[in-house]
Every structure is written in structure tokens, then in C-alpha cells.
Short mmCIF file of C-alpha atoms in Angstrom, two decimals:
data_model
loop_
_atom_site.label_atom_id
_atom_site.label_comp_id
_atom_site.label_asym_id
_atom_site.label_seq_id
_atom_site.Cartn_x
_atom_site.Cartn_y
_atom_site.Cartn_z
CA UNK A 1 1.97 -9.07 -69.97
CA UNK A 2 1.18 -7.61 -66.70
CA UNK A 3 -1.35 -4.92 -66.04
CA UNK A 4 -2.51 -2.56 -63.30
CA UNK A 5 -5.88 -1.10 -63.09
CA UNK A 6 -7.09 1.55 -60.81
CA UNK A 7 -10.72 2.16 -61.99
CA UNK A 8 -11.10 5.48 -60.07
CA UNK A 9 -9.30 8.51 -61.48
CA UNK A 10 -10.70 10.77 -58.81
CA UNK A 11 -11.99 9.93 -55.30
CA UNK A 12 -13.37 12.50 -52.88
CA UNK A 13 -14.35 11.77 -49.26
CA UNK A 14 -14.88 13.88 -46.17
CA UNK A 15 -12.39 13.99 -43.28
CA UNK A 16 -13.05 11.15 -40.82
CA UNK A 17 -14.72 8.98 -43.44
CA UNK A 18 -13.27 5.58 -44.55
CA UNK A 19 -11.61 5.39 -47.79
CA UNK A 20 -10.54 2.60 -50.13
CA UNK A 21 -8.59 3.13 -53.37
CA UNK A 22 -9.00 0.16 -55.62
CA UNK A 23 -6.41 -1.73 -57.46
CA UNK A 24 -6.69 -4.80 -59.56
CA UNK A 25 -3.73 -6.43 -61.38
CA UNK A 26 -3.17 -9.14 -63.91
CA UNK A 27 0.04 -11.06 -64.06
CA UNK A 28 0.74 -14.68 -64.67
CA UNK A 29 3.43 -15.00 -61.94
CA UNK A 30 3.73 -14.13 -58.57
CA UNK A 31 3.85 -10.15 -58.36
CA UNK A 32 5.30 -7.91 -55.86
CA UNK A 33 2.67 -5.10 -55.24
CA UNK A 34 3.10 -1.63 -53.81
CA UNK A 35 1.35 1.50 -53.27
CA UNK A 36 3.11 4.88 -53.95
CA UNK A 37 2.01 8.27 -53.14
CA UNK A 38 2.78 11.69 -54.59
CA UNK A 39 1.84 14.70 -52.41
CA UNK A 40 1.48 17.98 -53.97
CA UNK A 41 5.07 19.31 -55.24
CA UNK A 42 6.87 16.20 -53.80
CA UNK A 43 8.40 13.43 -55.44
CA UNK A 44 6.57 10.05 -55.67
CA UNK A 45 7.48 7.91 -52.67
CA UNK A 46 6.67 4.40 -51.56
CA UNK A 47 3.84 4.19 -49.22
CA UNK A 48 3.63 0.51 -48.38
CA UNK A 49 4.34 -3.07 -49.97
CA UNK A 50 2.29 -6.09 -49.85
CA UNK A 51 5.30 -8.49 -48.40
CA UNK A 52 5.68 -6.14 -45.39
CA UNK A 53 2.01 -6.31 -44.35
CA UNK A 54 2.47 -3.25 -42.42
CA UNK A 55 0.28 -0.15 -41.78
CA UNK A 56 1.67 3.20 -42.83
CA UNK A 57 0.15 6.44 -41.85
CA UNK A 58 -3.08 4.55 -41.02
CA UNK A 59 -3.23 2.81 -44.57
CA UNK A 60 -3.26 -0.81 -45.08
CA UNK A 61 -3.55 -2.98 -48.20
CA UNK A 62 -4.30 -6.71 -48.51
CA UNK A 63 -3.35 -8.73 -51.47
CA UNK A 64 -6.24 -10.96 -52.41
CA UNK A 65 -4.84 -13.28 -55.10
CA UNK A 66 -8.16 -14.73 -55.72
CA UNK A 67 -9.62 -11.57 -56.89
CA UNK A 68 -6.32 -10.25 -57.96
CA UNK A 69 -6.67 -7.22 -55.97
CA UNK A 70 -4.66 -5.04 -53.78
CA UNK A 71 -6.81 -2.14 -52.56
CA UNK A 72 -5.64 0.39 -50.16
CA UNK A 73 -7.82 1.42 -47.21
CA UNK A 74 -7.84 3.76 -44.33
CA UNK A 75 -10.79 3.80 -41.78
CA UNK A 76 -10.59 7.52 -40.98
CA UNK A 77 -9.17 9.87 -43.81
CA UNK A 78 -7.41 13.01 -43.00
CA UNK A 79 -6.99 16.05 -44.95
CA UNK A 80 -3.19 15.48 -45.26
CA UNK A 81 -3.97 12.21 -47.07
CA UNK A 82 -5.04 14.29 -50.19
CA UNK A 83 -2.59 13.26 -52.90
CA UNK A 84 -2.17 11.01 -55.96
CA UNK A 85 -1.92 7.26 -55.26
CA UNK A 86 -0.38 4.63 -57.62
CA UNK A 87 -0.59 1.03 -57.28
CA UNK A 88 2.26 -0.65 -58.85
CA UNK A 89 3.44 -4.17 -59.78
CA UNK A 90 6.96 -5.56 -59.84
CA UNK A 91 7.82 -8.70 -61.44
CA UNK A 92 10.76 -10.96 -60.41
CA UNK A 93 12.48 -9.92 -63.65
CA UNK A 94 12.54 -6.21 -62.36
CA UNK A 95 9.67 -5.00 -64.72
CA UNK A 96 7.52 -2.23 -63.18
CA UNK A 97 3.82 -1.41 -64.19
CA UNK A 98 2.04 1.44 -62.55
CA UNK A 99 -1.66 2.05 -62.59
CA UNK A 100 -3.14 5.41 -64.01
CA UNK A 101 -3.24 6.77 -60.39
CA UNK A 102 -6.21 7.99 -58.12
CA UNK A 103 -6.44 11.43 -57.01
CA UNK A 104 -7.61 11.45 -53.54
CA UNK A 105 -9.12 14.62 -52.02
CA UNK A 106 -10.11 14.69 -48.38
CA UNK A 107 -12.56 17.54 -47.75
CA UNK A 108 -12.83 19.14 -44.30
CA UNK B 1 23.24 9.12 -49.44
CA UNK B 2 21.82 11.55 -51.96
CA UNK B 3 18.61 10.70 -53.47
CA UNK B 4 17.89 10.29 -57.28
CA UNK B 5 18.97 13.46 -58.85
CA UNK B 6 17.44 14.60 -62.12
CA UNK B 7 18.34 17.67 -64.14
CA UNK B 8 17.20 20.03 -65.37
CA UNK B 9 14.11 20.44 -63.21
CA UNK B 10 12.65 22.54 -65.81
CA UNK B 11 13.38 22.66 -69.43
CA UNK B 12 11.90 24.78 -72.20
CA UNK B 13 12.41 23.94 -75.90
CA UNK B 14 10.98 25.20 -79.27
CA UNK B 15 9.27 22.83 -81.50
CA UNK B 16 12.05 20.76 -83.55
CA UNK B 17 14.76 21.26 -80.93
CA UNK B 18 16.24 18.38 -78.77
CA UNK B 19 15.68 17.73 -75.23
CA UNK B 20 18.16 15.75 -72.95
CA UNK B 21 17.11 14.97 -69.52
CA UNK B 22 19.58 13.42 -67.04
CA UNK B 23 19.07 11.10 -64.21
CA UNK B 24 21.85 10.31 -61.59
CA UNK B 25 20.49 7.08 -59.67
CA UNK B 26 21.12 6.71 -55.84
CA UNK B 27 24.72 5.47 -55.01
CA UNK B 28 24.88 1.81 -55.44
CA UNK B 29 21.83 1.51 -57.75
CA UNK B 30 22.45 -0.11 -61.09
CA UNK B 31 18.90 0.03 -62.33
CA UNK B 32 17.02 2.95 -63.83
CA UNK B 33 13.50 3.51 -64.82
CA UNK B 34 11.92 6.32 -66.94
CA UNK B 35 8.24 7.39 -66.63
CA UNK B 36 6.50 10.16 -68.30
CA UNK B 37 3.44 11.94 -66.87
CA UNK B 38 1.38 13.92 -69.17
CA UNK B 39 -0.72 16.89 -67.58
CA UNK B 40 -3.84 15.32 -65.72
CA UNK B 41 -2.60 11.89 -66.47
CA UNK B 42 -1.01 9.04 -64.54
CA UNK B 43 2.55 7.60 -64.66
CA UNK B 44 3.37 5.90 -67.69
CA UNK B 45 6.38 3.44 -67.89
CA UNK B 46 8.75 4.43 -70.78
CA UNK B 47 12.01 2.31 -70.41
CA UNK B 48 14.05 0.17 -67.97
CA UNK B 49 17.87 0.25 -67.98
CA UNK B 50 20.80 -1.33 -66.41
CA UNK B 51 24.41 0.01 -66.83
CA UNK B 52 24.91 -0.22 -70.71
CA UNK B 53 21.98 -2.33 -71.39
CA UNK B 54 18.25 -1.43 -72.27
CA UNK B 55 16.22 -4.12 -70.49
CA UNK B 56 12.71 -3.08 -71.60
CA UNK B 57 11.74 -0.18 -73.83
CA UNK B 58 8.37 -1.20 -74.45
CA UNK B 59 6.77 2.07 -73.39
CA UNK B 60 9.13 4.40 -75.40
CA UNK B 61 7.66 5.88 -78.53
CA UNK B 62 9.03 4.36 -81.62
CA UNK B 63 10.52 7.55 -82.96
CA UNK B 64 12.34 10.60 -81.65
CA UNK B 65 12.91 9.02 -78.22
CA UNK B 66 16.05 7.29 -76.92
CA UNK B 67 17.59 6.38 -73.66
CA UNK B 68 20.95 5.24 -72.48
CA UNK B 69 22.70 4.43 -69.09
CA UNK B 70 26.46 4.34 -69.90
CA UNK B 71 28.93 2.69 -67.54
CA UNK B 72 30.09 6.08 -66.13
CA UNK B 73 27.77 9.09 -65.84
CA UNK B 74 24.03 9.44 -65.51
CA UNK B 75 21.14 8.01 -67.44
CA UNK B 76 19.88 10.21 -70.24
CA UNK B 77 16.74 10.32 -71.88
CA UNK B 78 16.88 12.05 -75.37
CA UNK B 79 13.99 13.37 -77.27
CA UNK B 80 14.66 14.67 -80.74
CA UNK B 81 12.67 17.16 -82.74
CA UNK B 82 10.24 17.79 -79.84
CA UNK B 83 6.69 18.50 -80.40
CA UNK B 84 4.05 20.09 -78.10
CA UNK B 85 2.76 16.76 -77.15
CA UNK B 86 6.01 15.87 -75.55
CA UNK B 87 5.34 18.57 -72.96
CA UNK B 88 5.19 16.43 -69.88
CA UNK B 89 6.97 15.66 -66.52
CA UNK B 90 9.60 12.98 -66.99
CA UNK B 91 10.50 11.01 -63.82
CA UNK B 92 13.37 8.81 -63.07
CA UNK B 93 13.63 6.15 -60.60
CA UNK B 94 16.34 3.76 -59.51
CA UNK B 95 16.94 0.63 -57.62
CA UNK B 96 19.64 -1.48 -56.49
CA UNK B 97 18.76 -4.43 -58.53
CA UNK B 98 16.02 -7.04 -58.60
CA UNK B 99 15.65 -7.43 -54.93
CA UNK B 100 12.70 -8.77 -52.72
CA UNK B 101 11.83 -5.51 -51.59
CA UNK B 102 11.47 -4.08 -55.24
CA UNK B 103 11.01 -0.56 -53.94
CA UNK B 104 11.89 2.21 -56.66
CA UNK B 105 13.42 5.62 -55.49
CA UNK B 106 12.07 8.58 -57.66
CA UNK B 107 13.55 11.78 -58.68
CA UNK B 108 11.80 15.01 -58.42
CA UNK B 109 11.12 15.01 -62.13
CA UNK B 110 11.99 16.99 -65.14
CA UNK B 111 9.31 19.25 -66.52
CA UNK B 112 9.68 19.77 -70.31
CA UNK B 113 7.61 22.50 -71.82
CA UNK B 114 7.56 22.71 -75.63
CA UNK B 115 6.58 26.08 -76.99
#
């Protein structure tokens, strides 16, 4: 069975500081990993996926198979980044597992 | 292409009543997922359905909860004899199938309040 762990339920940083949201996973196969974001009063939406290897809104995430991690990073946090972030794993059978989420607060 | 539509957006029920939540996936999507978000908690997987089939219901409570995705019409999450602990936001997501992208498209959620 797959599992996604986000060890930090709450994370608070000051504007301009670097931020890293941790995500660890366990899955015996080859997973697809995603970060989803939920801004206040908005629907959950995809932020980025590991296969794209892209940077969205300044965020990047690198899949580290050795450490089974997919941490989300941004060098300079902005107040508008305050949101709830979910790490998610999708198997090739279409099963999805989300972490418990991390609420990021960026203080001015 | 309209996004994932969920209704009702807000539902109030008294203990013991039934709650029915509906989800219309995006056009062309044949896979639907239901998640529950309890107050101050994260998103918890409930059930994964394809048209007329339940693929994975490992996250569904054993009693009172059921889900369907008929050939025609929306997917429905049904909660019988609701209790206060069922108060939560219920989110639906859809995807076109098992694809390389794997992206899920979410609805805005249905917020159930049990009095």
C-alpha cells in the first residue's frame, strides 16, 4: 500500500525567506508525484508534478527516489503563497493518496 | 469546458437524516474520486469510481456511506443516518483516465453540517 507523509502540519515563515515543505512517500512501484495547493476559499488545484520538472510560481520540487522524498521549495516566499499544500501520489492503476497537508503562512 | 461541478455547495441535515452529494465530472472524464476534509484536518481519500464501477473504496467508512457513478448522470455520495461527526467538506475530483499526467481536477466541495 502507498503512503504519503507530510510531517509538518503548520509552517510559518517571513516574507522573503526560503521555504521548504516536506513530503515523503512509500510505494513499491514507480509513482507519479504531485503538489496541490488550496488557497483560501478556492478549490484545490495542481501546483506542479514531478514528471514536468517545471517551476510554477517560483516553486520547484525534485523527486529523490533514494530518500523517497518530493519536497517543495521556494527560495523567497511571498505572502500570496499562504495556503494549504498537499503532496499526492498517483499509481499507474489510478489510485491516489494525499498527505495530510501543510498549512503555510507567510508573514509580512 | 465547465469544471467539476458539485452540488449542493452547502447542506444542513439533522442527525439521522440522509445526505446526498452530487458530482458532475469534467466533460470527457470517466474517473471520479471522493475525498473528505474534516475541520482542521487534511484531505482523506474515500472512494475511486469509474463509470458503473467502484475501483477502490478502501477509504469509505464501513457503514452508512455509499457511492455510485452511473452510466448516465453525476456521481453520488450518499450518507445515511448522518451523525455530527460527518460534518465536513466533501470534495470530488475527476480525471480522464489513467494517464501519464495523472492530474486530478477538483470541485469546490460540498460542506455538510449535521445539527
